Every structure is written in structure tokens, then in C-alpha cells.
PDB file of C-alpha atoms in Angstrom:
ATOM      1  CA  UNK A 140      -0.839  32.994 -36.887  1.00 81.00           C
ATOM      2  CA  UNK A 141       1.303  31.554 -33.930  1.00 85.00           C
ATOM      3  CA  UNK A 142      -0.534  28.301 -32.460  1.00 91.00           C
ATOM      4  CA  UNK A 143       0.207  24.891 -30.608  1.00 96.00           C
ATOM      5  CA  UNK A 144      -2.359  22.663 -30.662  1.00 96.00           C
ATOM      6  CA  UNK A 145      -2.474  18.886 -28.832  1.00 97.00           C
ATOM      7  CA  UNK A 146      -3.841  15.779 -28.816  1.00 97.00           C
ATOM      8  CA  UNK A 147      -5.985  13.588 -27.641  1.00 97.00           C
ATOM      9  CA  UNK A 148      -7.820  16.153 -25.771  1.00 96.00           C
ATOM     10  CA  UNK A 149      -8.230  13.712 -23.170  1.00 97.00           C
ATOM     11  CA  UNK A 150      -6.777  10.198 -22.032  1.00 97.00           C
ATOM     12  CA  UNK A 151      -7.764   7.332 -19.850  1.00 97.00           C
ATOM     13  CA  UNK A 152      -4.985   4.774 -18.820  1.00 97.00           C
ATOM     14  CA  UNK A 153      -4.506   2.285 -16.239  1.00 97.00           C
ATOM     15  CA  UNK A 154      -1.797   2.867 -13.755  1.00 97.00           C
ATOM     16  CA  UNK A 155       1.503   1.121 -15.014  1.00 97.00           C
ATOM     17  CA  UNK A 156       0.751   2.017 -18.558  1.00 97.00           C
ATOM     18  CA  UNK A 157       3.095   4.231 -20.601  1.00 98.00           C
ATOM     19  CA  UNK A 158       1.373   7.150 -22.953  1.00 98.00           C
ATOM     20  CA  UNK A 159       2.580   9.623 -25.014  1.00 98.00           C
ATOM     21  CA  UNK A 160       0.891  13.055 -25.829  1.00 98.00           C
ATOM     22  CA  UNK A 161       1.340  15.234 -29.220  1.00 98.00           C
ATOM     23  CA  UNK A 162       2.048  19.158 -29.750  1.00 98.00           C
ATOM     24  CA  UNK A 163       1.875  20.720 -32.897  1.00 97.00           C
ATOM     25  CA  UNK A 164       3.046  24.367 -33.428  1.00 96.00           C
ATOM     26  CA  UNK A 165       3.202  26.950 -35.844  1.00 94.00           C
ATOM     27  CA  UNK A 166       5.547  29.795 -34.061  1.00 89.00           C
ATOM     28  CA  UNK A 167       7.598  31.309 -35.535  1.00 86.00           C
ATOM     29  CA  UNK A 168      10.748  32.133 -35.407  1.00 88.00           C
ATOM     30  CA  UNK A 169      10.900  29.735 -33.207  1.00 89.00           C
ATOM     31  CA  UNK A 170      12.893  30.304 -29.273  1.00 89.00           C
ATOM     32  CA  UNK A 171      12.147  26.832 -27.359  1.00 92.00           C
ATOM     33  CA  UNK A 172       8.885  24.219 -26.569  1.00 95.00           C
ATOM     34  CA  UNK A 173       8.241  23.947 -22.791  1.00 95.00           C
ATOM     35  CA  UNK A 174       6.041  21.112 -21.494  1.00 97.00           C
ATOM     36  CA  UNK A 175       4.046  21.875 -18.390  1.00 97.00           C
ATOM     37  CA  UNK A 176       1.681  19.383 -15.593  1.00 97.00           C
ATOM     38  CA  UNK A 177      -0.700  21.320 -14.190  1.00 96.00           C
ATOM     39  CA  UNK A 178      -2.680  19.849 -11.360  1.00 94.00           C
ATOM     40  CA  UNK A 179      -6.601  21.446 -11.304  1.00 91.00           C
ATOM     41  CA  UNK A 180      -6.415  24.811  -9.678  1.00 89.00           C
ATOM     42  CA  UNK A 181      -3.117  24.857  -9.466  1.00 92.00           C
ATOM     43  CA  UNK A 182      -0.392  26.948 -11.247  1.00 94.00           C
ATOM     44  CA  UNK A 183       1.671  25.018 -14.239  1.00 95.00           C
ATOM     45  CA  UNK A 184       4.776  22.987 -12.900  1.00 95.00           C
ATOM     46  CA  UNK A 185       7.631  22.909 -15.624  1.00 93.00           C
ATOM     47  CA  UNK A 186       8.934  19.492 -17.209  1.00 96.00           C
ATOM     48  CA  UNK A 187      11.094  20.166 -20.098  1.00 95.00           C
ATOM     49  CA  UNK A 188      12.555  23.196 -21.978  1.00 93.00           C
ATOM     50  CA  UNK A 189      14.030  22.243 -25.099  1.00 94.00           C
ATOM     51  CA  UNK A 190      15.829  25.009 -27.519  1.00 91.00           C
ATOM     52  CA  UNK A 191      15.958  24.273 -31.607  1.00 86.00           C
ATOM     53  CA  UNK A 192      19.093  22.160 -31.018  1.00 90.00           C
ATOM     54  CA  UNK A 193      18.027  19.786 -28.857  1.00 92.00           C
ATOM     55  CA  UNK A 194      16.219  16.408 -29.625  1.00 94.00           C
ATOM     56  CA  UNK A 195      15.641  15.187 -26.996  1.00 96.00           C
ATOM     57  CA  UNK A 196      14.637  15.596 -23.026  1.00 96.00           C
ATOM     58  CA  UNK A 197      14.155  13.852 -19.829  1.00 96.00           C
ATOM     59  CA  UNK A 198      13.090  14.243 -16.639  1.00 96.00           C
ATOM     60  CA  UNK A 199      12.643  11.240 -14.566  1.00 97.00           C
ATOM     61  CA  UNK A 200       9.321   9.198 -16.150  1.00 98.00           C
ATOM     62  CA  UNK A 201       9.230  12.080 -18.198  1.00 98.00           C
ATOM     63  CA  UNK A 202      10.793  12.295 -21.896  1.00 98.00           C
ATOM     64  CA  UNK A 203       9.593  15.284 -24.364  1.00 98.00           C
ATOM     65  CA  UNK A 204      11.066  14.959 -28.481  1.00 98.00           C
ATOM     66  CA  UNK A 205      11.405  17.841 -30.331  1.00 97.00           C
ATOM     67  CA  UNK A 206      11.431  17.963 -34.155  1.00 95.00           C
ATOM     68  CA  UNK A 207      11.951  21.354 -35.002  1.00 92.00           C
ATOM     69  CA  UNK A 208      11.633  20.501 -39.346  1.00 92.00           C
ATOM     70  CA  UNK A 209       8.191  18.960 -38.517  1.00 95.00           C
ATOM     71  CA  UNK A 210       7.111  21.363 -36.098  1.00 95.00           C
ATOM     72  CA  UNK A 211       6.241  18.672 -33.513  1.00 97.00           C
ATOM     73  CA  UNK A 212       7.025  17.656 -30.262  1.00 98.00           C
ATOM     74  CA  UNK A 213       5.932  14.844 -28.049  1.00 98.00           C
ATOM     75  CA  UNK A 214       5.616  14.093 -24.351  1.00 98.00           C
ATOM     76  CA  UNK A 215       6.169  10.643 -23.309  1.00 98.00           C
ATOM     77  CA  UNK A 216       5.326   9.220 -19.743  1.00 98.00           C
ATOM     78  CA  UNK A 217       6.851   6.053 -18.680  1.00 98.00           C
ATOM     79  CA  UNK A 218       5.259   3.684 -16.191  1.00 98.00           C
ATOM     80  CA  UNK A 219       2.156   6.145 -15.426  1.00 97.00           C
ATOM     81  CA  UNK A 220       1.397   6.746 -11.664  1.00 97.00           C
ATOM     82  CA  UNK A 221      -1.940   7.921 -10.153  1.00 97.00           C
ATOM     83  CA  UNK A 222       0.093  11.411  -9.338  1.00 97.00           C
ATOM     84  CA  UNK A 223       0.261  11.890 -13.288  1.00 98.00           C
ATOM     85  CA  UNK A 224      -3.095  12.493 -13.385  1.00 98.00           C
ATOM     86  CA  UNK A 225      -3.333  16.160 -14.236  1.00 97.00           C
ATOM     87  CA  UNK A 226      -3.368  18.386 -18.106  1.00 97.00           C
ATOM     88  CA  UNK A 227      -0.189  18.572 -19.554  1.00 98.00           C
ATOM     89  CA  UNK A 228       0.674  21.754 -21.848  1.00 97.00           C
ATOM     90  CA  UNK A 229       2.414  22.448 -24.309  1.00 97.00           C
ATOM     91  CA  UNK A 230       3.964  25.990 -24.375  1.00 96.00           C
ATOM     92  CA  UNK A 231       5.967  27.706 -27.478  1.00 94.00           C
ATOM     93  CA  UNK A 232       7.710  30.907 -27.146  1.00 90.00           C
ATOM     94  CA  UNK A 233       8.767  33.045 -30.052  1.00 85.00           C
ATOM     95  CA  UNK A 234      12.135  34.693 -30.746  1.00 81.00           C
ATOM     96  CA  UNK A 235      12.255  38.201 -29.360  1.00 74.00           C
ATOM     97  CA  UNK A 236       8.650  38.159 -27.600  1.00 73.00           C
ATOM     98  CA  UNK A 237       8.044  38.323 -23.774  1.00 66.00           C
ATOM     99  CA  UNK A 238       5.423  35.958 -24.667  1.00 79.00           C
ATOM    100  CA  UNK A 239       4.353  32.313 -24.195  1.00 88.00           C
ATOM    101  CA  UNK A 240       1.937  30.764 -27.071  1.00 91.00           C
ATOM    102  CA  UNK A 241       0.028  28.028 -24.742  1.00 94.00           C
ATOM    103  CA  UNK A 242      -1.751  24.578 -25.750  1.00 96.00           C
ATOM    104  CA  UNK A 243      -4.719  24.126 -24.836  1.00 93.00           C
ATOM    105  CA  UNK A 244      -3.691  21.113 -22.954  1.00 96.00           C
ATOM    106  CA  UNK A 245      -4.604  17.274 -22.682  1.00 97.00           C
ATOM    107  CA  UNK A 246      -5.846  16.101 -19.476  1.00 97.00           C
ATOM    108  CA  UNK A 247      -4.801  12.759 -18.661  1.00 98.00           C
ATOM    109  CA  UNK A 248      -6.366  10.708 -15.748  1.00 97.00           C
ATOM    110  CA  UNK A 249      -4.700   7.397 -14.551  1.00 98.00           C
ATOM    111  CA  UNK A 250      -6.582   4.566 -13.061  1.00 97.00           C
ATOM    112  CA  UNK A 251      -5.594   2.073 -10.924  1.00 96.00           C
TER     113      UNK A 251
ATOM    114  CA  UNK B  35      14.831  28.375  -3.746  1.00 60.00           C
ATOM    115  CA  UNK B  36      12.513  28.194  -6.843  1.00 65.00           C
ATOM    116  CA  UNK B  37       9.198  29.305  -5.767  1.00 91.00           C
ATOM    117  CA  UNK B  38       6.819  31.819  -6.703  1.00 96.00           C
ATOM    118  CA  UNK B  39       4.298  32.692  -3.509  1.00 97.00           C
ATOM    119  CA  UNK B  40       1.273  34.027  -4.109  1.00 97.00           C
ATOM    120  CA  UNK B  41      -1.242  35.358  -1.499  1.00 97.00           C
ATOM    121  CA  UNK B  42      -4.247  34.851  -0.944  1.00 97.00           C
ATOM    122  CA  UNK B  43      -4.585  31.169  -2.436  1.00 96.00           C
ATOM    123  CA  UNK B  44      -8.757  31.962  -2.387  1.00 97.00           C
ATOM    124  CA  UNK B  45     -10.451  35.196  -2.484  1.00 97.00           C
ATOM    125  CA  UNK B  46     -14.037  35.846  -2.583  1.00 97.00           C
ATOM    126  CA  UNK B  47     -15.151  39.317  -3.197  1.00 95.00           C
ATOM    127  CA  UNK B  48     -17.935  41.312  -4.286  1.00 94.00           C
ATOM    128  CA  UNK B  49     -18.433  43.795  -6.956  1.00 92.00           C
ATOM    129  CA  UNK B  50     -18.061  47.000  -5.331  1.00 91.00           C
ATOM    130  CA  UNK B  51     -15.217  45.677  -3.287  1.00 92.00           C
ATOM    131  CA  UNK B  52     -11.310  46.511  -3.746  1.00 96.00           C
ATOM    132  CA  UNK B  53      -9.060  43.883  -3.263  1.00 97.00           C
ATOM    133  CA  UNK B  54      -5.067  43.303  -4.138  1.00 98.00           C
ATOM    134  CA  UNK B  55      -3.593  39.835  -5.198  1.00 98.00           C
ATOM    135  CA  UNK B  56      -0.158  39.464  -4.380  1.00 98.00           C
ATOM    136  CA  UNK B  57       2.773  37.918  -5.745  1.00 98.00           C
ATOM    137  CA  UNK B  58       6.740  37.335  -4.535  1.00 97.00           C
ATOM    138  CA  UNK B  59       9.959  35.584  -6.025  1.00 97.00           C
ATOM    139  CA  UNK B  60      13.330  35.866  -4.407  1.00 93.00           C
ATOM    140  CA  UNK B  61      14.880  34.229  -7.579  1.00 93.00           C
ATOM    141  CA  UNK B  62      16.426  36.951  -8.755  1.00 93.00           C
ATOM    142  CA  UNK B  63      14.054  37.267 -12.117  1.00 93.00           C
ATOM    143  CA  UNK B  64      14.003  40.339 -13.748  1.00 93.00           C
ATOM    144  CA  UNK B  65      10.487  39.578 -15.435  1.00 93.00           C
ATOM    145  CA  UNK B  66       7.184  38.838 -13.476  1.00 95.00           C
ATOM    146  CA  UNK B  67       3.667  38.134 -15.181  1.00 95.00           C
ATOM    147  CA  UNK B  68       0.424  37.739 -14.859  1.00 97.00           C
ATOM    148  CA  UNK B  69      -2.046  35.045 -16.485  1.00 96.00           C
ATOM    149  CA  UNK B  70      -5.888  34.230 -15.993  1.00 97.00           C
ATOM    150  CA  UNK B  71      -6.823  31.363 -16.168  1.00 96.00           C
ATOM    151  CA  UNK B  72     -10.178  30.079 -17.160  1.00 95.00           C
ATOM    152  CA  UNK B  73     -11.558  26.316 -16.376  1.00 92.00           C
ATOM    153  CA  UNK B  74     -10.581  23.805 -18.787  1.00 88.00           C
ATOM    154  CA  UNK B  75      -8.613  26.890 -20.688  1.00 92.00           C
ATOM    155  CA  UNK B  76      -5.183  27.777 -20.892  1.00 93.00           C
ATOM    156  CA  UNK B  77      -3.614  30.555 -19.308  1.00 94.00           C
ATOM    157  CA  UNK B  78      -3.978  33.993 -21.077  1.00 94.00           C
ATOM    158  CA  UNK B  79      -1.167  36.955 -20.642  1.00 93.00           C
ATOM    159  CA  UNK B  80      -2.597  39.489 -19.050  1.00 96.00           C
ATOM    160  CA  UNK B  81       0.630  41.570 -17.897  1.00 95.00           C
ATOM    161  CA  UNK B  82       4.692  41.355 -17.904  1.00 93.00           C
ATOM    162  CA  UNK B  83       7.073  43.584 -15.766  1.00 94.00           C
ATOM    163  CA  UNK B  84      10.590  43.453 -16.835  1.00 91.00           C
ATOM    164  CA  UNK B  85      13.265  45.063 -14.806  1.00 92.00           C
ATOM    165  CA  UNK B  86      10.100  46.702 -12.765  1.00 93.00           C
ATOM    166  CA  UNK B  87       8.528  48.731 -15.398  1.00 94.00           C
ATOM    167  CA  UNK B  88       5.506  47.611 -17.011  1.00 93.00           C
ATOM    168  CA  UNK B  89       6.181  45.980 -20.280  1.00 89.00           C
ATOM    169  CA  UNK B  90       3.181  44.340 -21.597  1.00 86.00           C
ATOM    170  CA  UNK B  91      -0.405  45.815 -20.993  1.00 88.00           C
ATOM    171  CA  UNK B  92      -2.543  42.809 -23.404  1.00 88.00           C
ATOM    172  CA  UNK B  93      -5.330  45.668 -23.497  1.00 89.00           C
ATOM    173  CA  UNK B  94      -6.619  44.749 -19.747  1.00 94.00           C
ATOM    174  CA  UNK B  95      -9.646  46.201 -18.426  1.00 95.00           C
ATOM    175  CA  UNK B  96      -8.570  49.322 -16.417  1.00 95.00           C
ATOM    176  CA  UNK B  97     -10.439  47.373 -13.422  1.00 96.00           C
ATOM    177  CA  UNK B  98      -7.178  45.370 -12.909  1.00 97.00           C
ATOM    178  CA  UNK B  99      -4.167  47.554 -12.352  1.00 97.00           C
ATOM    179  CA  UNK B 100      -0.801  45.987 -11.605  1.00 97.00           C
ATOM    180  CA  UNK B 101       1.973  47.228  -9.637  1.00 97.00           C
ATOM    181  CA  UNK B 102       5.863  46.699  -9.109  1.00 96.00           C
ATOM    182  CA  UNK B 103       6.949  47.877  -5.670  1.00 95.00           C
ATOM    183  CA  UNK B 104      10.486  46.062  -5.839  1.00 93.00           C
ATOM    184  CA  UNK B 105      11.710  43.218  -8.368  1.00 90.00           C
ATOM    185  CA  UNK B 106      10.615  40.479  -6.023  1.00 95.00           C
ATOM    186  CA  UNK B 107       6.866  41.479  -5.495  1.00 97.00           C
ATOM    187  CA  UNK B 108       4.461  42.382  -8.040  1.00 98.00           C
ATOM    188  CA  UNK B 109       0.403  43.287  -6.999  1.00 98.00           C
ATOM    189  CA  UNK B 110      -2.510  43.016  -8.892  1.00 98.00           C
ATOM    190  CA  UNK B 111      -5.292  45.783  -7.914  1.00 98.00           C
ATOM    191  CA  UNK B 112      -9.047  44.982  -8.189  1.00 97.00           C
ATOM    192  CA  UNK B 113     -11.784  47.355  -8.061  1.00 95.00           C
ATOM    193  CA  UNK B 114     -15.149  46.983  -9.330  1.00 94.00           C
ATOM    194  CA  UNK B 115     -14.890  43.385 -11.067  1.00 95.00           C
ATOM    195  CA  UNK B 116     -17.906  41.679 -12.641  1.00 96.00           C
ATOM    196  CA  UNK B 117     -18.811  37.926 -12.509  1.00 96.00           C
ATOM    197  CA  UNK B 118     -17.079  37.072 -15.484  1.00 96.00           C
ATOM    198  CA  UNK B 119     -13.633  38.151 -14.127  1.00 97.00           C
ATOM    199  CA  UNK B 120     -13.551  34.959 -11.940  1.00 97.00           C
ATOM    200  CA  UNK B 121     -10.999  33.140 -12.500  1.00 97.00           C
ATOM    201  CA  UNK B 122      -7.472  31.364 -11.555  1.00 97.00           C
ATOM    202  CA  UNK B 123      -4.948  34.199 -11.363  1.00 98.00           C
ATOM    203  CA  UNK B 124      -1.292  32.340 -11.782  1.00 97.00           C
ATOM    204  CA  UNK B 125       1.574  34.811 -11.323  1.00 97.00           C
ATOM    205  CA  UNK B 126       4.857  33.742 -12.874  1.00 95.00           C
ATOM    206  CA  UNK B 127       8.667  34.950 -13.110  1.00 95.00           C
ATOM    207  CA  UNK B 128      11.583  34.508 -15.337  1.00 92.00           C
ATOM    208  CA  UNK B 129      15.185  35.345 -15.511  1.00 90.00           C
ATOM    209  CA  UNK B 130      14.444  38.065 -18.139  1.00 82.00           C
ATOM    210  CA  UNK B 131      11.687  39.108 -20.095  1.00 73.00           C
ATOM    211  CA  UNK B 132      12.139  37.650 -23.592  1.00 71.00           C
ATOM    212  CA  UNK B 133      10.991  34.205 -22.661  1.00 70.00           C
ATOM    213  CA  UNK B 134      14.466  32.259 -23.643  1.00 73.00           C
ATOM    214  CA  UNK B 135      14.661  31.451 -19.754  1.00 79.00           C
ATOM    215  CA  UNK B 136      12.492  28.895 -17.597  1.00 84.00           C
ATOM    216  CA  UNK B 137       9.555  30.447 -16.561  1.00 90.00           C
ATOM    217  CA  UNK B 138       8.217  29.345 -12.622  1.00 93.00           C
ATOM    218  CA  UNK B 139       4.627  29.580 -12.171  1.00 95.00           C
ATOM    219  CA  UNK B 140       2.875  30.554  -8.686  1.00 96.00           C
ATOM    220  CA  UNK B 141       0.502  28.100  -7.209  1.00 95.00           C
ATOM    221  CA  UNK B 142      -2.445  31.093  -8.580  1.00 96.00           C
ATOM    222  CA  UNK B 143      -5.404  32.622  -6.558  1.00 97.00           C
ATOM    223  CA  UNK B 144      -8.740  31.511  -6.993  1.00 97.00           C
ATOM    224  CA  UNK B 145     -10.739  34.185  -7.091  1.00 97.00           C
ATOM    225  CA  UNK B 146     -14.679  34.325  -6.905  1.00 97.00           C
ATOM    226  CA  UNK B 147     -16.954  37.706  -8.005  1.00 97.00           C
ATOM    227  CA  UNK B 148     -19.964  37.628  -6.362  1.00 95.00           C
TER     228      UNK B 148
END
């Protein structure tokens, strides 16, 4: 059965503070691992896209690993703001589906 | 421009009522979707268009009926929803339909059944 599943659930850190989040998956065959922010009530904002080659990703404070023998990826924020506060998903596609296999997310919240 | 619009951003409606949610993208995708979105859940496929015909039905309640017009808007027709059916509605598009391609969310609809 194709699943991702993430951890912690949740997370508390103080502003400043790096953090990294965990995906696991079990698509297959694999396509690519997305990472998503979405803000509460708001639609998913994309961070990363990474395809079976690729190792590594960044965008801005944002870096996502993928290790595609392990089946895991990671999500790691750099010098958290307050704006990071939000649930971050992780979101597998398969090869040759018009479908996205979603997380179920961790919400982080970032104090000051 | 990379946005997905989506109109109205809250909707409150009751159960005999009909009301459409509406979507737009002037990206260029070929692939448009629809997801609901439960609190503290993530988003479940409830619909994909690709190249305007409807490619993906994920066994829906005929109460929800989607529409194409063009390859920039897609619709989502309610009639006769119950409580349960509220929900964040997130529309989303992508270059093509088989999900190798970035997908760009919609800012959703929030909609209430009373």
C-alpha cells in the first residue's frame, strides 16, 4: 500500500532555532517527493520537488534530502522565523498516476 | 504568473441550497484538481481534469459535480450537501496530468453546511 508518513507530529521551537522534520514513504515506483507549508486554512505552498536523482534541495532557509534506497526524506529549516509556523507535508507521487500520496503533516509552531 | 484563484474564499450555505465554487489558472496547465480538505487532515483527491475532460472521478458523491468550461477555469457544483461535507476545498493545477510536474495549489474555499 502507497503511504508517507512524518514525524514528530508536532514541534515547539524558539525562534532562531534550526529543526528538521522526517518523511517516510512506501510509493512505489517512485516519480518525485514534494515538500509543502501550509498555513491554517490556507491552500499548500510548494518548497521542494526532488526527482530519484537528486539528493539534495534548497530553497532559501529551506533544505529537503532525499534518499531514495532508504525511502526517506527530510526537511530541514535553518534559523526558524515566527512566519514558519505552519504544517509542513510531505507529498509522494507515483510513476504513471495523476495522483499525489499526502503526509499527514507536522505542524510546527515557533516561539519567540 | 503562478497563481491559482479561487472564488469565493468563504461560503456558507444551507442544505437545500445550490452553490458553485470556482477555480482559474492562466498557467497554461493542462491538469486541474480538486482536494477536500478536512481540519488537522491532509488533502484528499476528489477530482482531476486533464486536457478538459474529466479524468479522475475518486467515487464522489453525485452531490458535487465538477465542470471544465475552458482549460483555465474549472467549477465545482453543489446541491443538496450535508453537514459533514464542510470542509476546505483547495483547487490545484499542473503542467500535465501525471504528476511529474509542480503542482500550484489555490488559496481553497472554506465552506460551511448549515
Amino acid at each position: 500500500k502507497n503511504q508517507v508518513e512524518q514525524s514528530p507530529q508536532s514541534l515547539i521551537i524558539l525562534e532562531g532555532k534550526n529543526c528538521t522534520l522526517q518523511c517516510n514513504y512506501t510509493v512505489s515506483p517512485f516519480s518525485n517527493l514534494r515538500w509543502y507549508k501550509q498555513d491554517t486554512g490556507r491552500g499548500p505552498v510548494s518548497l521542494t520537488i526532488m526527482t530519484f536523482s537528486e539528493n539534495t534541495k534548497s530553497n532559501g532557509r529551506y533544505t529537503a534530502t532525499l534518499d531514495a534506497d532508504t525511502k526517506q526524506s527530510s526537511l530541514h529549516i535553518t534559523a526558524s522565523q515566527l512566519s514558519d509556523s505552519a504544517s509542513y507535508i510531505c507529498v509522494v507521487s507515483a510513476r504513471l498516476t495523476d495522483k499525489l500520496i499526502f503526509g499527514t503533516g507536522t505542524r510546527l509552531q515557533v516561539f519567540p | 504568473d503562478t497563481e491559482v484563484t479561487q472564488t469565493p474564499k468563504h461560503l456558507v450555505m444551507g442544505m437545500t441550497n445550490k452553490k458553485s465554487l470556482k477555480c482559474e489558472q492562466h498557467m497554461g496547465h493542462r491538469a486541474m484538481y480538486w482536494y477536500k480538505q478536512k481540519a488537522k487532515k491532509p488533502p484528499e483527491l476528489m477530482f482531476v481534469y486533464s486536457y478538459e475532460k474529466l479524468s479522475i472521478n475518486e467515487s464522489v458523491p453525485s452531490r458535487f459535480s465538477p465542470e471544465c468550461p475552458n482549460s483555465s477555469l474549472l467549477n465545482l457544483h453543489l446541491h443538496a450537501l450535508q453537514p459533514e461535507d464542510s470542509a476546505l476545498y483547495l483547487c490545484a493545477s499542473s503542467q500535465y496530468g501525471d504528476m511529474n510536474t509542480e503542482a500550484f495549489f489555490g488559496q481553497g474555499t472554506r465552506l460551511t453546511v448549515v
